[in-house]
PDB file of N, CA and C in Angstrom:
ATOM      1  N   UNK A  15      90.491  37.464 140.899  1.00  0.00           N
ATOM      2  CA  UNK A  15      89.367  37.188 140.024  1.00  0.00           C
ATOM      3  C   UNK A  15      89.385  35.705 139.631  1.00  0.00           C
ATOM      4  N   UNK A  16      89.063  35.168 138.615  1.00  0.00           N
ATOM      5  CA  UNK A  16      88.794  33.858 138.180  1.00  0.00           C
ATOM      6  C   UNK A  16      89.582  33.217 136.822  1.00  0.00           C
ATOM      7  N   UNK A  17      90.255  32.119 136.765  1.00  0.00           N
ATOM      8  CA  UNK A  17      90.123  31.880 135.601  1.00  0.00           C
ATOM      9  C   UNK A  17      90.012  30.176 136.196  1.00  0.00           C
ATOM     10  N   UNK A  18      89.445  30.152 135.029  1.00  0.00           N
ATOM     11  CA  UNK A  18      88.778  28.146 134.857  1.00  0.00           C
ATOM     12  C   UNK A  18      89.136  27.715 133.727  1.00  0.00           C
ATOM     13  N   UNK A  19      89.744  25.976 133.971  1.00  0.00           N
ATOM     14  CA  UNK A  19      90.024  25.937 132.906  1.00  0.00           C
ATOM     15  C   UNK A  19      89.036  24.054 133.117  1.00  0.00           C
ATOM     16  N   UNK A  20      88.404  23.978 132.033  1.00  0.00           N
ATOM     17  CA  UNK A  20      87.571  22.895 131.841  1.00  0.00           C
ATOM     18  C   UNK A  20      88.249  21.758 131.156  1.00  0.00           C
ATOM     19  N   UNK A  21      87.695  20.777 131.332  1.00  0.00           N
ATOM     20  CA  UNK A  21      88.163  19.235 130.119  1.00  0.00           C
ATOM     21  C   UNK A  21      86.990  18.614 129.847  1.00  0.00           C
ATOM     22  N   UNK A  22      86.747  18.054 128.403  1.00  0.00           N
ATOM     23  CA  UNK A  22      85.617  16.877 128.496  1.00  0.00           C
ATOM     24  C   UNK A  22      86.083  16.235 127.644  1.00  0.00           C
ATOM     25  N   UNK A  23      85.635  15.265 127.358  1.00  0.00           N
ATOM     26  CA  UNK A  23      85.570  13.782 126.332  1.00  0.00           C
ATOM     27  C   UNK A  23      84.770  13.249 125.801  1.00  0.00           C
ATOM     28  N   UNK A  24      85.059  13.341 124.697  1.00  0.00           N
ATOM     29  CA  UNK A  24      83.464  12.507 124.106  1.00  0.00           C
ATOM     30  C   UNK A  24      83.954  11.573 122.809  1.00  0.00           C
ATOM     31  N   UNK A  25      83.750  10.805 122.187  1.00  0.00           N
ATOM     32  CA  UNK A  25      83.888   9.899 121.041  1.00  0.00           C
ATOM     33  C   UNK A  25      85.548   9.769 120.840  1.00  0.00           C
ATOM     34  N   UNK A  26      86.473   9.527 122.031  1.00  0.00           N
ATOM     35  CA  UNK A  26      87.784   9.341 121.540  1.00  0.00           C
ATOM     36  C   UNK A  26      88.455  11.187 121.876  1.00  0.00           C
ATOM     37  N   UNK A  27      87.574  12.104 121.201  1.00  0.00           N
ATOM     38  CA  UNK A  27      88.007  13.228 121.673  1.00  0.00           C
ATOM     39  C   UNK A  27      88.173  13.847 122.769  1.00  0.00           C
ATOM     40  N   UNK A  28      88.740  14.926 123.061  1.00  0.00           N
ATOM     41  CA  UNK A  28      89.346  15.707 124.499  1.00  0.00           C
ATOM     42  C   UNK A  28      89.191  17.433 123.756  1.00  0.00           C
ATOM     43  N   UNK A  29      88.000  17.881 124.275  1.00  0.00           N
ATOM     44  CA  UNK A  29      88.037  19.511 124.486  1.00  0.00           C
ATOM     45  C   UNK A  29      88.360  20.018 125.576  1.00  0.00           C
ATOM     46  N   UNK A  30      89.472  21.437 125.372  1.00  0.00           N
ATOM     47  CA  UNK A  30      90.114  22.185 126.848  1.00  0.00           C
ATOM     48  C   UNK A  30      89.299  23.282 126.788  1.00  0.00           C
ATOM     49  N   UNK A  31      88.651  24.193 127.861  1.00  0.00           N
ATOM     50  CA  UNK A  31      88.337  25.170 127.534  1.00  0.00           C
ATOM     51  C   UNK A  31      88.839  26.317 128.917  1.00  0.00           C
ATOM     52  N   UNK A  32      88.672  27.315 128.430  1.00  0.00           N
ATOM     53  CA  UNK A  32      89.701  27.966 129.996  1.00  0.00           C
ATOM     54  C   UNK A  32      88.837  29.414 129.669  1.00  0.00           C
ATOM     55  N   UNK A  33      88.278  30.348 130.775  1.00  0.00           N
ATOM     56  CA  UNK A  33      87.238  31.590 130.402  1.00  0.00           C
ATOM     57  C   UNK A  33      88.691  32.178 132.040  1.00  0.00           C
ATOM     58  N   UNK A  34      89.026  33.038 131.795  1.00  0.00           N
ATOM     59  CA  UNK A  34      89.818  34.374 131.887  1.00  0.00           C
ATOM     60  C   UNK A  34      88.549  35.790 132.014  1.00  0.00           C
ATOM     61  N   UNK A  35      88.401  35.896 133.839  1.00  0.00           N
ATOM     62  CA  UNK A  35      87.816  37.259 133.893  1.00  0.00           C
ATOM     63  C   UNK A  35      88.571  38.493 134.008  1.00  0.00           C
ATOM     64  N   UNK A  36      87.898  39.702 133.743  1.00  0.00           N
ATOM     65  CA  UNK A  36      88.606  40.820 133.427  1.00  0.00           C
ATOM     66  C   UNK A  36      90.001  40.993 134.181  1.00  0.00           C
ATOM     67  N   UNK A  37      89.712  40.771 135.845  1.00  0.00           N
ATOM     68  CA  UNK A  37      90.942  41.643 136.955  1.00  0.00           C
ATOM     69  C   UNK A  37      92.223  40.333 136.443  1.00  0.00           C
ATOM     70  N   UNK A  38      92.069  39.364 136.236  1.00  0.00           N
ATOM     71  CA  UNK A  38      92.731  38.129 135.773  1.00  0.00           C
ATOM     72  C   UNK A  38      93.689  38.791 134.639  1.00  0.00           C
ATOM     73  N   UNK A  39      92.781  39.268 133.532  1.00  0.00           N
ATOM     74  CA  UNK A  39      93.543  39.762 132.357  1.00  0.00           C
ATOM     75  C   UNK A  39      94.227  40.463 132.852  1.00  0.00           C
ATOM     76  N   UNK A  40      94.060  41.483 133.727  1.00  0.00           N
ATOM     77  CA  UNK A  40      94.758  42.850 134.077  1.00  0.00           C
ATOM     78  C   UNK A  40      96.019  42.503 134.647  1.00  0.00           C
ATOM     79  N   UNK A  41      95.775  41.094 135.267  1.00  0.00           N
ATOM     80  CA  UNK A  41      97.417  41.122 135.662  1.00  0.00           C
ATOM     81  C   UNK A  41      97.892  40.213 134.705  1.00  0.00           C
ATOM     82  N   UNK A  42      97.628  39.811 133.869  1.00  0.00           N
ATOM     83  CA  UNK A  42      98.915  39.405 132.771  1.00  0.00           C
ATOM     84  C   UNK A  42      98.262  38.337 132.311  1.00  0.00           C
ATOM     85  N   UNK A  43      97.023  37.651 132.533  1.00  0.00           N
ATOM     86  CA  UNK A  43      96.402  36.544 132.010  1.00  0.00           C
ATOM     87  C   UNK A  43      95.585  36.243 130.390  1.00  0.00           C
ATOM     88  N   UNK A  44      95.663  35.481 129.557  1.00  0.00           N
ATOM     89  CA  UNK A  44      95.176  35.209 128.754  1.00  0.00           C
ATOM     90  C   UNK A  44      94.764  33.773 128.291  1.00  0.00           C
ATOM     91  N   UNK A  45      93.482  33.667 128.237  1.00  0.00           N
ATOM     92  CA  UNK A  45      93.126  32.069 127.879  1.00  0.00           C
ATOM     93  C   UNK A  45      93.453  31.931 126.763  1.00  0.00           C
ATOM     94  N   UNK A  46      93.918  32.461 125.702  1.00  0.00           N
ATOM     95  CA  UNK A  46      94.292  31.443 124.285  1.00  0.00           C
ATOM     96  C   UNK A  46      95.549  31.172 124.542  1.00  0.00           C
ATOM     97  N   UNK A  47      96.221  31.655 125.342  1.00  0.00           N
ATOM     98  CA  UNK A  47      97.773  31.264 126.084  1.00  0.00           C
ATOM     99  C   UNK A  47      97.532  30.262 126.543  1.00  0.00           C
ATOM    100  N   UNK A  48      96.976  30.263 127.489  1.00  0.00           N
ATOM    101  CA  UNK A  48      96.782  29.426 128.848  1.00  0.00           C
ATOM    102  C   UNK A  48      96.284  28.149 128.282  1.00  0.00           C
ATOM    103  N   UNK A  49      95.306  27.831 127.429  1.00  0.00           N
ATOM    104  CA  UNK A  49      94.955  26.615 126.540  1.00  0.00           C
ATOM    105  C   UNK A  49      95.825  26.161 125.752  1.00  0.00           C
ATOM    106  N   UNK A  50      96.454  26.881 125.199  1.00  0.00           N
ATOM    107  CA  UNK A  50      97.545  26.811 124.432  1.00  0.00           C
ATOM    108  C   UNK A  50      98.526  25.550 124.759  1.00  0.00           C
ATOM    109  N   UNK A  51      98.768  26.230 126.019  1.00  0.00           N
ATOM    110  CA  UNK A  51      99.852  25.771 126.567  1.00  0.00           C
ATOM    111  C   UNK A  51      99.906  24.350 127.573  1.00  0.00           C
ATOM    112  N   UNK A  52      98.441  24.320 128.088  1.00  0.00           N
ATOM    113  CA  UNK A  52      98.075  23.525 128.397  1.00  0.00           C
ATOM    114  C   UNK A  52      97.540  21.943 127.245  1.00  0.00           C
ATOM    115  N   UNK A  53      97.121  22.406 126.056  1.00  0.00           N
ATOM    116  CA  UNK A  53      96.863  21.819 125.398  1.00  0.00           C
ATOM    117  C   UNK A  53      97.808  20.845 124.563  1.00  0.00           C
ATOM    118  N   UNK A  54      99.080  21.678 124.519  1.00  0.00           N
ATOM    119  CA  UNK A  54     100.131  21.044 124.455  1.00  0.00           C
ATOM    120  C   UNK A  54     100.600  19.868 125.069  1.00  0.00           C
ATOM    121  N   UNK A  55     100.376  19.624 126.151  1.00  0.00           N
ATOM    122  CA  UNK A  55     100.262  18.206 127.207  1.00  0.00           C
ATOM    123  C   UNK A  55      99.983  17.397 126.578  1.00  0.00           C
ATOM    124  N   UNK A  56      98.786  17.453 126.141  1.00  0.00           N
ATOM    125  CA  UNK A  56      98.064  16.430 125.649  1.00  0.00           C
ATOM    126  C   UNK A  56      98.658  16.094 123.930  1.00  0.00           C
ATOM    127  N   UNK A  57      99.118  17.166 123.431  1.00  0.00           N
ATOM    128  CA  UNK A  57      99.194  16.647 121.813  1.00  0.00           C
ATOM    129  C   UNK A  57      97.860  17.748 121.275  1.00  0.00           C
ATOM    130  N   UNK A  58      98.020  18.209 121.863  1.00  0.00           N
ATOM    131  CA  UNK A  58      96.851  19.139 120.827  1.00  0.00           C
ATOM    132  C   UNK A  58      97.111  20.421 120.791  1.00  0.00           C
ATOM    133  N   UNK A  59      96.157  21.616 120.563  1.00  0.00           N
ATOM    134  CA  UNK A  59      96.518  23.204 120.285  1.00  0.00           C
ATOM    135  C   UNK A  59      95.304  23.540 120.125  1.00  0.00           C
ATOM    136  N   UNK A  60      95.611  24.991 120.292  1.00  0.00           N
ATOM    137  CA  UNK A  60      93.778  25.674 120.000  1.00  0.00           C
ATOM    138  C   UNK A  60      94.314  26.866 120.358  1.00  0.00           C
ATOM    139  N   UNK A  61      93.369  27.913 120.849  1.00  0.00           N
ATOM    140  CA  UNK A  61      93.424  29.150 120.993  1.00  0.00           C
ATOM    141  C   UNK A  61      92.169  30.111 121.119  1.00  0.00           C
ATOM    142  N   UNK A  62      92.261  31.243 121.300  1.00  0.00           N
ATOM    143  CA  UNK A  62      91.186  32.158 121.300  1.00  0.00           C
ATOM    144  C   UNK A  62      91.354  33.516 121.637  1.00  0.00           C
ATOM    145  N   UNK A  63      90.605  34.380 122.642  1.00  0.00           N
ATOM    146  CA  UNK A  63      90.622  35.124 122.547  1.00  0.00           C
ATOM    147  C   UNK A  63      90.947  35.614 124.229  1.00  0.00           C
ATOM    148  N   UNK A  64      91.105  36.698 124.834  1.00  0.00           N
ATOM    149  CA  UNK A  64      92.272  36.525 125.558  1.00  0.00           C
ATOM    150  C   UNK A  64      90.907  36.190 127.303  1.00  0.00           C
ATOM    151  N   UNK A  65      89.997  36.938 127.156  1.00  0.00           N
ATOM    152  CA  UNK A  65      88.632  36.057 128.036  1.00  0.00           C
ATOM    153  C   UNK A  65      88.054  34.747 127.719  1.00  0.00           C
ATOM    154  N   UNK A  66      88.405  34.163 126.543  1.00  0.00           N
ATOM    155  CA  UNK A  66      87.549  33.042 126.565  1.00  0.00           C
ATOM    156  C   UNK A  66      88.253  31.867 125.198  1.00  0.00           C
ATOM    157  N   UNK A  67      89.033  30.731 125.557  1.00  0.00           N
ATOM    158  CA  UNK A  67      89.731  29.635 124.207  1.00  0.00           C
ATOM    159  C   UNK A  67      89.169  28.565 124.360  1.00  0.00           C
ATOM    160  N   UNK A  68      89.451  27.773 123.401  1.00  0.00           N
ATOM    161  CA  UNK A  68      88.909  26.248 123.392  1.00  0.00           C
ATOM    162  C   UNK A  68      90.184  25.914 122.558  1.00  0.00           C
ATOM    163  N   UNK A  69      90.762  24.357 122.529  1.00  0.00           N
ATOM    164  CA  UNK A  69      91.905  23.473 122.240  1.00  0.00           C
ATOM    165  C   UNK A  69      91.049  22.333 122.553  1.00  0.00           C
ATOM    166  N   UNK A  70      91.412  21.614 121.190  1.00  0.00           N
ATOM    167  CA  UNK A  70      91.346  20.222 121.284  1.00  0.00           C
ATOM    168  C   UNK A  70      92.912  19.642 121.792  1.00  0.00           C
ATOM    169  N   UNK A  71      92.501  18.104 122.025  1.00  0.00           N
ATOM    170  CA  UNK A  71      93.596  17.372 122.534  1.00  0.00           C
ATOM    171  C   UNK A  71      93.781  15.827 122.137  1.00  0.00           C
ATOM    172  N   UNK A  72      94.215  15.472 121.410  1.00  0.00           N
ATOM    173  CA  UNK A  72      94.946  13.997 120.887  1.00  0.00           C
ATOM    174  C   UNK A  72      95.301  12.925 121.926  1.00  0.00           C
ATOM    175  N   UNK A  73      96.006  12.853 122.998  1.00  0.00           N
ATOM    176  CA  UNK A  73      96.321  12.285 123.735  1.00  0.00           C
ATOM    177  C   UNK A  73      95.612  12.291 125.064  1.00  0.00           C
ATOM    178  N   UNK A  74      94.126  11.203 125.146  1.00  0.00           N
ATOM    179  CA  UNK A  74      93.513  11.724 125.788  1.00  0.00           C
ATOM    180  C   UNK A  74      94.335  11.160 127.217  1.00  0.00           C
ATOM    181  N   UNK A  75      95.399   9.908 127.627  1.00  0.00           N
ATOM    182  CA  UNK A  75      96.307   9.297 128.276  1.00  0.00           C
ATOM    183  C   UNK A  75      96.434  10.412 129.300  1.00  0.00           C
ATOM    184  N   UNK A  76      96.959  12.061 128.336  1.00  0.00           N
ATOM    185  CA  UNK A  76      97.844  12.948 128.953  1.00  0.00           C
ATOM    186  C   UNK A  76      96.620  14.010 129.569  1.00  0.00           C
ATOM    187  N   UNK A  77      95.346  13.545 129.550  1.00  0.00           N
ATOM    188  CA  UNK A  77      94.626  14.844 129.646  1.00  0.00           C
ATOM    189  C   UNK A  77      94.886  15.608 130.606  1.00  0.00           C
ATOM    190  N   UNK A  78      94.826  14.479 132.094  1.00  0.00           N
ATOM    191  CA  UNK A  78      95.050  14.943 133.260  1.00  0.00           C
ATOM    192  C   UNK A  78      96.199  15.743 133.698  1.00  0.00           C
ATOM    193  N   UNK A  79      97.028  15.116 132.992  1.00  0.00           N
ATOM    194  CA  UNK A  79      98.695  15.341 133.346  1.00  0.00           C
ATOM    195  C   UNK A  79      98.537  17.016 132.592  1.00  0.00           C
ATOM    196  N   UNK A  80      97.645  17.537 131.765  1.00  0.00           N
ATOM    197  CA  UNK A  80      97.442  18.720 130.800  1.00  0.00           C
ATOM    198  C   UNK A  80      96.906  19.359 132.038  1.00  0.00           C
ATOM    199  N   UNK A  81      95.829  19.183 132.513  1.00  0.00           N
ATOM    200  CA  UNK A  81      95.016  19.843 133.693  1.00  0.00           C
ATOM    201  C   UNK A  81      96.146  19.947 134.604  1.00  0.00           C
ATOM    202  N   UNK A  82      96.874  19.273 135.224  1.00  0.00           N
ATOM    203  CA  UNK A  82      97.452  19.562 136.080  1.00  0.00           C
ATOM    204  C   UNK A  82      98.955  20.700 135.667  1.00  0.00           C
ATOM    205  N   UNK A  83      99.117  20.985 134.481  1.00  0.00           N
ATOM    206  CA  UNK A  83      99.758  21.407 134.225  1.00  0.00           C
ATOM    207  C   UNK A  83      99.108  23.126 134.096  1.00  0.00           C
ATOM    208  N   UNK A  84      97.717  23.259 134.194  1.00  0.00           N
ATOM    209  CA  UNK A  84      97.393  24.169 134.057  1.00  0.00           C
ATOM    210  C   UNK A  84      98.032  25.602 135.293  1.00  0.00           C
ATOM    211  N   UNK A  85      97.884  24.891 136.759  1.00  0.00           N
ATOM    212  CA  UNK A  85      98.475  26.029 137.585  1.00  0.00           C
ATOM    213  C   UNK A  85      99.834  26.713 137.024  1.00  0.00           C
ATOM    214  N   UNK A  86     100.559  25.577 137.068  1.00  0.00           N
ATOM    215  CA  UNK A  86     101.925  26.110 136.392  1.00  0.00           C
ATOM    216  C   UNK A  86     101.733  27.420 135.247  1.00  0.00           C
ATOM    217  N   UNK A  87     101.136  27.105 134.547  1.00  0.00           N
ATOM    218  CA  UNK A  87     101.045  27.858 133.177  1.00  0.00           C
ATOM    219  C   UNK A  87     100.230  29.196 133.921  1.00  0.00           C
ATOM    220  N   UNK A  88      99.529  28.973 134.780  1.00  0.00           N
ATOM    221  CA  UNK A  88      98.930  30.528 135.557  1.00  0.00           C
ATOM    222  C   UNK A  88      99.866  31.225 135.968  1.00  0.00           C
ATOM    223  N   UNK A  89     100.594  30.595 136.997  1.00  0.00           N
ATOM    224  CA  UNK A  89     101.234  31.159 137.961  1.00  0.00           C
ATOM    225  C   UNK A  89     102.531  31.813 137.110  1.00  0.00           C
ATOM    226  N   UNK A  90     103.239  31.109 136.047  1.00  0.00           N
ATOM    227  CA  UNK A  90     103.793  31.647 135.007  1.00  0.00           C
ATOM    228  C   UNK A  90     103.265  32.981 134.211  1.00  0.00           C
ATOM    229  N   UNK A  91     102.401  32.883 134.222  1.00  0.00           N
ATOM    230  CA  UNK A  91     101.988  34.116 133.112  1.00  0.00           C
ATOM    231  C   UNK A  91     101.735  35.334 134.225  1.00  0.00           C
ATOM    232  N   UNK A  92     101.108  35.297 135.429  1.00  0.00           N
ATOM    233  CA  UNK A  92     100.926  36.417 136.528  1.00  0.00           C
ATOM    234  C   UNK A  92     102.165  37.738 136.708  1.00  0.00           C
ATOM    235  N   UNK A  93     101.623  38.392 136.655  1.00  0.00           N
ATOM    236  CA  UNK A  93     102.525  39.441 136.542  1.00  0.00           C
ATOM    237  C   UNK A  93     102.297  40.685 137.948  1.00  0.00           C
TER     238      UNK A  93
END
């Protein structure tokens, strides 16, 4: 199934957002994790709900290095 995880920037700021479809959840996935954890990269945190989070991010330097950290944090949580 799908999960996506987004970045944007606007005025100095960095929003993460990551949407988690159902068969995704079923094997062990959750986006307020998955943002979570990713968001952390950067200096920031957030959360949500286990189909759909948003995290801001502080360090916009690290955004990428956050995105790229996102597979890891999938392939970790897969069950």
């Amino acid at each position: 199934n799908v999960v996506a995880v987004l970045a944007a920037t606007q005025d100095g700021k960095a929003n993460i957002a990551v949407a988690v479809g159902k068969e995704a959840q079923q094997k062990g996935l959750n986006a307020g994790k998955i943002v979570r954890e990713v968001a952390k990269v950067a200096g920031g945190n957030g959360g949500g709900k286990a189909e759909f989070a948003m995290a801001g991010a502080k360090d916009l330097t690290k955004l990428d290095e956050a995105l790229a950290a996102a597979e890891g944090v999938v392939s970790g949580m897969m069950q």
